[in-house]
Coordinates of C-alpha atoms in Angstrom, one line a residue:
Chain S
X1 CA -61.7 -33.3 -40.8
X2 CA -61.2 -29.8 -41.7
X3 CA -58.7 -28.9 -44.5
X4 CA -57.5 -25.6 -44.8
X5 CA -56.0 -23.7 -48.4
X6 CA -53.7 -21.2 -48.0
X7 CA -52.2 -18.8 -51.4
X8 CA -50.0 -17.7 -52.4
X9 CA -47.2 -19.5 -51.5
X10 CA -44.9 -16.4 -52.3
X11 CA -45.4 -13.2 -51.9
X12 CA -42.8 -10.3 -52.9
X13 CA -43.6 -6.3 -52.3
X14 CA -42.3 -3.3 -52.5
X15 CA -42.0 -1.8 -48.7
X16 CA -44.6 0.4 -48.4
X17 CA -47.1 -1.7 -50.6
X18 CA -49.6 -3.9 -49.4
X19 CA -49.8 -7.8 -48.8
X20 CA -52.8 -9.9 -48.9
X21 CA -52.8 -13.8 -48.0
X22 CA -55.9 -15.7 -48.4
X23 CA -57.4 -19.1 -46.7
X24 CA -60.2 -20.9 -47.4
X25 CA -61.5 -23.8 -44.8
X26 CA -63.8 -27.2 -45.0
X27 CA -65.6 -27.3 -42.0
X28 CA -68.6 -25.3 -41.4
X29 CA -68.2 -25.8 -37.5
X30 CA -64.9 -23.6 -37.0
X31 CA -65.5 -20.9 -35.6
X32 CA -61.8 -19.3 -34.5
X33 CA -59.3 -18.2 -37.2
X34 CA -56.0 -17.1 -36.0
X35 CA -52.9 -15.7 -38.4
X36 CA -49.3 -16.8 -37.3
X37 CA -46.1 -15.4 -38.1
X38 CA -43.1 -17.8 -37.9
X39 CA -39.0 -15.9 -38.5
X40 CA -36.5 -18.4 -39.2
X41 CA -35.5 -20.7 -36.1
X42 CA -38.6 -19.4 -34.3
X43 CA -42.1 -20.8 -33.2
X44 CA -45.0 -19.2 -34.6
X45 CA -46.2 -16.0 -33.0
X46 CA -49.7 -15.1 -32.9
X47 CA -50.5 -11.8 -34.8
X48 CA -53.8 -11.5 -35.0
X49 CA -57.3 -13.8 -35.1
X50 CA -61.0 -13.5 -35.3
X51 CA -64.2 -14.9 -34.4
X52 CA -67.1 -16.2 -36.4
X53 CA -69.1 -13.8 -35.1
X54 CA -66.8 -10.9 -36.5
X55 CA -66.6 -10.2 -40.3
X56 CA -63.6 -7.5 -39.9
X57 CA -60.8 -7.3 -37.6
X58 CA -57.9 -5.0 -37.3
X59 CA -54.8 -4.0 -35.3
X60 CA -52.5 -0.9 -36.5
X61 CA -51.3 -2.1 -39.8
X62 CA -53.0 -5.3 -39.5
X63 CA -56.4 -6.7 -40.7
X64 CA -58.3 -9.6 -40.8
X65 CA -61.5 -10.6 -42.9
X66 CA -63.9 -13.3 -42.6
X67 CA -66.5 -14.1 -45.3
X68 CA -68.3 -17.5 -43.4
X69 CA -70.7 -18.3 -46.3
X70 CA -68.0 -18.9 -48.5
X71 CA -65.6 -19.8 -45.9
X72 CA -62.8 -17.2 -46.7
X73 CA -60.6 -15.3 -44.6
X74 CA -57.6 -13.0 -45.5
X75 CA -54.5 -11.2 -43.8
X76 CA -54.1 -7.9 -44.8
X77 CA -51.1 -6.0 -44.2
X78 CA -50.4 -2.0 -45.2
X79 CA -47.5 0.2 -45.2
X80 CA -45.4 -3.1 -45.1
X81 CA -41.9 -2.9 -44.0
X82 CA -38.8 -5.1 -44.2
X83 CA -39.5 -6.7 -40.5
X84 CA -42.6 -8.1 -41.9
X85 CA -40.2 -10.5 -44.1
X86 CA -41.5 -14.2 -42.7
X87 CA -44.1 -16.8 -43.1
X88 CA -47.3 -16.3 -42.2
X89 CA -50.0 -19.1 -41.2
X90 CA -53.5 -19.4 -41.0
X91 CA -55.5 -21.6 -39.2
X92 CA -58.8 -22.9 -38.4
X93 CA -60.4 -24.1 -35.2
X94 CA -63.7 -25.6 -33.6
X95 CA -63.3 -23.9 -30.0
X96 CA -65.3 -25.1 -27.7
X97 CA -65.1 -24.4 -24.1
X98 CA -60.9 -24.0 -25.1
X99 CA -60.5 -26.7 -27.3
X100 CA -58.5 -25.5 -30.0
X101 CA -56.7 -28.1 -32.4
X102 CA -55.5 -25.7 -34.6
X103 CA -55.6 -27.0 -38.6
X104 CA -53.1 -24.8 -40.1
X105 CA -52.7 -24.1 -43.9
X106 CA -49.1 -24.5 -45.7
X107 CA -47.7 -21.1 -45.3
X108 CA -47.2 -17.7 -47.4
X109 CA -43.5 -16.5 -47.4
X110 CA -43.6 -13.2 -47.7
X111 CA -40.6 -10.7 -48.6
X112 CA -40.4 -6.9 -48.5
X113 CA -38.6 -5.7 -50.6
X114 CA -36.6 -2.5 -49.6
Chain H
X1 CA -41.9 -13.8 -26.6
X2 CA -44.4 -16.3 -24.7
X3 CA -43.8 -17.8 -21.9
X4 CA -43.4 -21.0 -23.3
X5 CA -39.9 -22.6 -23.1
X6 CA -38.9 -25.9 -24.6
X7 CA -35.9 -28.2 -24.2
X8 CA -34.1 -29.0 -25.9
X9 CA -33.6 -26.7 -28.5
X10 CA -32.0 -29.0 -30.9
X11 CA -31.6 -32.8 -31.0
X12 CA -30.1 -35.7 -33.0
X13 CA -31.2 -39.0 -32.7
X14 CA -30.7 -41.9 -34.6
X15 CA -33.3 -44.4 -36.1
X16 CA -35.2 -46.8 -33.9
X17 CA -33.9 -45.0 -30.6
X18 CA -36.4 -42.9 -28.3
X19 CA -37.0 -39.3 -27.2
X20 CA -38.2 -37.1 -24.8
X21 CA -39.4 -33.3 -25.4
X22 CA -40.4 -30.9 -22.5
X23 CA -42.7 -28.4 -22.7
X24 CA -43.1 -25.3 -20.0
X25 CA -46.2 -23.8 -19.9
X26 CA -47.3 -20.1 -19.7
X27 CA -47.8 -18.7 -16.4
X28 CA -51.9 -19.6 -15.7
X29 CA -52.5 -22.3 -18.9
X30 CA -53.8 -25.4 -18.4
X31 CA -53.9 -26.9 -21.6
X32 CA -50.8 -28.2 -23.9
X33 CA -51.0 -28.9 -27.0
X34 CA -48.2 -30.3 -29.4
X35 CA -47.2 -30.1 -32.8
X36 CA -45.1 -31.5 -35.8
X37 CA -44.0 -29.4 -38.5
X38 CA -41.7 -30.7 -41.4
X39 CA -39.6 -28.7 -43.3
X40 CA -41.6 -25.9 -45.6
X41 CA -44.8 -27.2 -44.4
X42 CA -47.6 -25.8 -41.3
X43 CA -48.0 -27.5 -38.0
X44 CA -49.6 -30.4 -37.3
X45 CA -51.2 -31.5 -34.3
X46 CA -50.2 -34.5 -32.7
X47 CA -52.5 -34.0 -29.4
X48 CA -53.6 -32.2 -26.6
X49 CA -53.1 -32.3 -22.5
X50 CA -56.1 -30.9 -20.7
X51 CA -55.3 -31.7 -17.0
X52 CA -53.1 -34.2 -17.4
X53 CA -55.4 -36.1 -20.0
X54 CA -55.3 -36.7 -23.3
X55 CA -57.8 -34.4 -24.8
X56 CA -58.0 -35.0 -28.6
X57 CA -55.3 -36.6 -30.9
X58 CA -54.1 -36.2 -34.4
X59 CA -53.3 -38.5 -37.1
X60 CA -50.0 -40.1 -35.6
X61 CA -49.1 -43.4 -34.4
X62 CA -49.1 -44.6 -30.8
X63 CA -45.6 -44.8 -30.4
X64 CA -45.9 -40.6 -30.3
X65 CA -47.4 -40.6 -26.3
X66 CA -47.2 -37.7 -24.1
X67 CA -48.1 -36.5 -20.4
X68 CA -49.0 -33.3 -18.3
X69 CA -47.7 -32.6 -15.3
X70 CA -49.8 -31.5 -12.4
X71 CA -47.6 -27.9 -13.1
X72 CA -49.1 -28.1 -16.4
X73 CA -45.7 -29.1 -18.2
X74 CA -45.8 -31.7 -20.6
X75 CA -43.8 -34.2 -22.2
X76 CA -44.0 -35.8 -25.9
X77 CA -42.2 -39.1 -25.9
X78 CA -41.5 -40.9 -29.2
X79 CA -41.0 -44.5 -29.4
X80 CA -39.0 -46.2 -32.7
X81 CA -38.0 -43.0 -34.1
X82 CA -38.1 -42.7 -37.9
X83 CA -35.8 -40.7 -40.3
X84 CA -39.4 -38.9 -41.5
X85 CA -39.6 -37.6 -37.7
X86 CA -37.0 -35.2 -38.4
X87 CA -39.1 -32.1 -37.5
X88 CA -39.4 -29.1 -35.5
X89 CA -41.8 -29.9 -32.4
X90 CA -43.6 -27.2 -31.4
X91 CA -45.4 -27.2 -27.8
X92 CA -48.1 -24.6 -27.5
X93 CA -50.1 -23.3 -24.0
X94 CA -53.8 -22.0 -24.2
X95 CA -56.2 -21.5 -21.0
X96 CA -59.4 -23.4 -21.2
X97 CA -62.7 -22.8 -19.7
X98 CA -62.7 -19.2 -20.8
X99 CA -63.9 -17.3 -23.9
X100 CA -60.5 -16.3 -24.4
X101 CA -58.3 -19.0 -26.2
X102 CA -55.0 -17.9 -27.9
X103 CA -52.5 -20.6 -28.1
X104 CA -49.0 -19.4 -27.4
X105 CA -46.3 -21.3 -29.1
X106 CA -42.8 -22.3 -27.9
X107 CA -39.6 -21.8 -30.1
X108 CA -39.8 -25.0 -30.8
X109 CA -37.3 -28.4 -30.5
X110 CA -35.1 -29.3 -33.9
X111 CA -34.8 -33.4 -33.8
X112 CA -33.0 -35.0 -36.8
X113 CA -33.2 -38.6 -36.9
X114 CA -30.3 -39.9 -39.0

């Protein structure tokens, strides 16, 4: 089954700065990649995600990469600021006409600091 | 926030008894899918409702068993609850059939087994 790697765990920067989270992913099939961001008490909420058809996303402060031959994809966030204090997710998926079991990776807390 | 609701929000339960989670779905999904995540660690998925089937299952025992509703709302029961079941259960909503296949998540139910 697909397996997906997620670093770092941690993440601390200076508001302003940027953040970047990487994930790497098994299974040459998947073909959806969407970033979560869970706050405490709260399910995830979807922030961003890309196709495998798509090498660059972005919205506003928010980007996404995907590099399918070596099966990389990263968040990248600019001009951070202290909302964007949670824990991010990424995930893989095979969708197929809506199918999507979502394999997640563990997680990236990340902390502005002010 | 999404429009998917859960209930109950929190829940304590104690070894070997049963429980039942509800899931709401977004206004015009057909598809639920549900998830387990443990304490500092990413979702995982248990299974999937596609009109009112099972439509793909994790790695978890039968005593987890769910059902869809003809609404599209969804139960996960668990049978011979376990102290390592202590989770939050997160119920997420997707349309299928389109090209377009974000899955909203709920904020999730808290169940300690003790």
């Amino acid at each position: 089954g697909e397996n997906v790697e997620q670093h770092p765990s941690t993440l601390s920067v200076q508001e302003g700065d940027s953040a970047v989270i990487k994930c790497t992913y098994s299974d040459s099939a998947s073909n959806y990649f969407p970033w979560y961001k869970q706050e405490l008490g709260k399910g995830p909420q979807l922030i961003i995600d890309i196709r495998s058809n798509v090498g660059e996303k972005k919205d506003q402060r928010i980007a996404v990469t995907l590099n399918k031959t070596a099966k990389h994809f990263s968040l990248h966030i600019t001009e951070t600021q202290p909302e964007d204090s949670a824990v991010y997710f990424c995930a893989a998926s095979k969708v197929n006409f809506g199918n999507e079991k979502l394999t997640f990776g563990t997680g990236t807390r990340l902390t502005i600091i002010p | 926030e999404t429009g998917v609701t859960q209930s109950p929000t929190h829940l304590i339960k104690t070894r070997g008894q049963q429980v039942t989670l509800r899931c709401s779905s977004q206004s015009g999904h057909n598809t639920v899918s549900w998830y387990q995540q443990a304490l500092g660690q990413g979702p995982q998925f248990i299974f999937q409702y596609y009109r009112e089937e099972e439509n793909g299952r994790g790695n978890f025992p039968p005593r987890f068993s769910g059902l869809q509703f003809p609404n599209y709302s969804s139960e996960l029961n668990v049978n011979a609850l376990e102290l390592d079941d202590s989770a939050l259960y997160l119920c997420a909503s997707s349309l299928s059939g389109r090209q377009e296949t974000e899955a909203f998540f709920g904020q999730g139910t808290r169940l300690t087994v003790v």
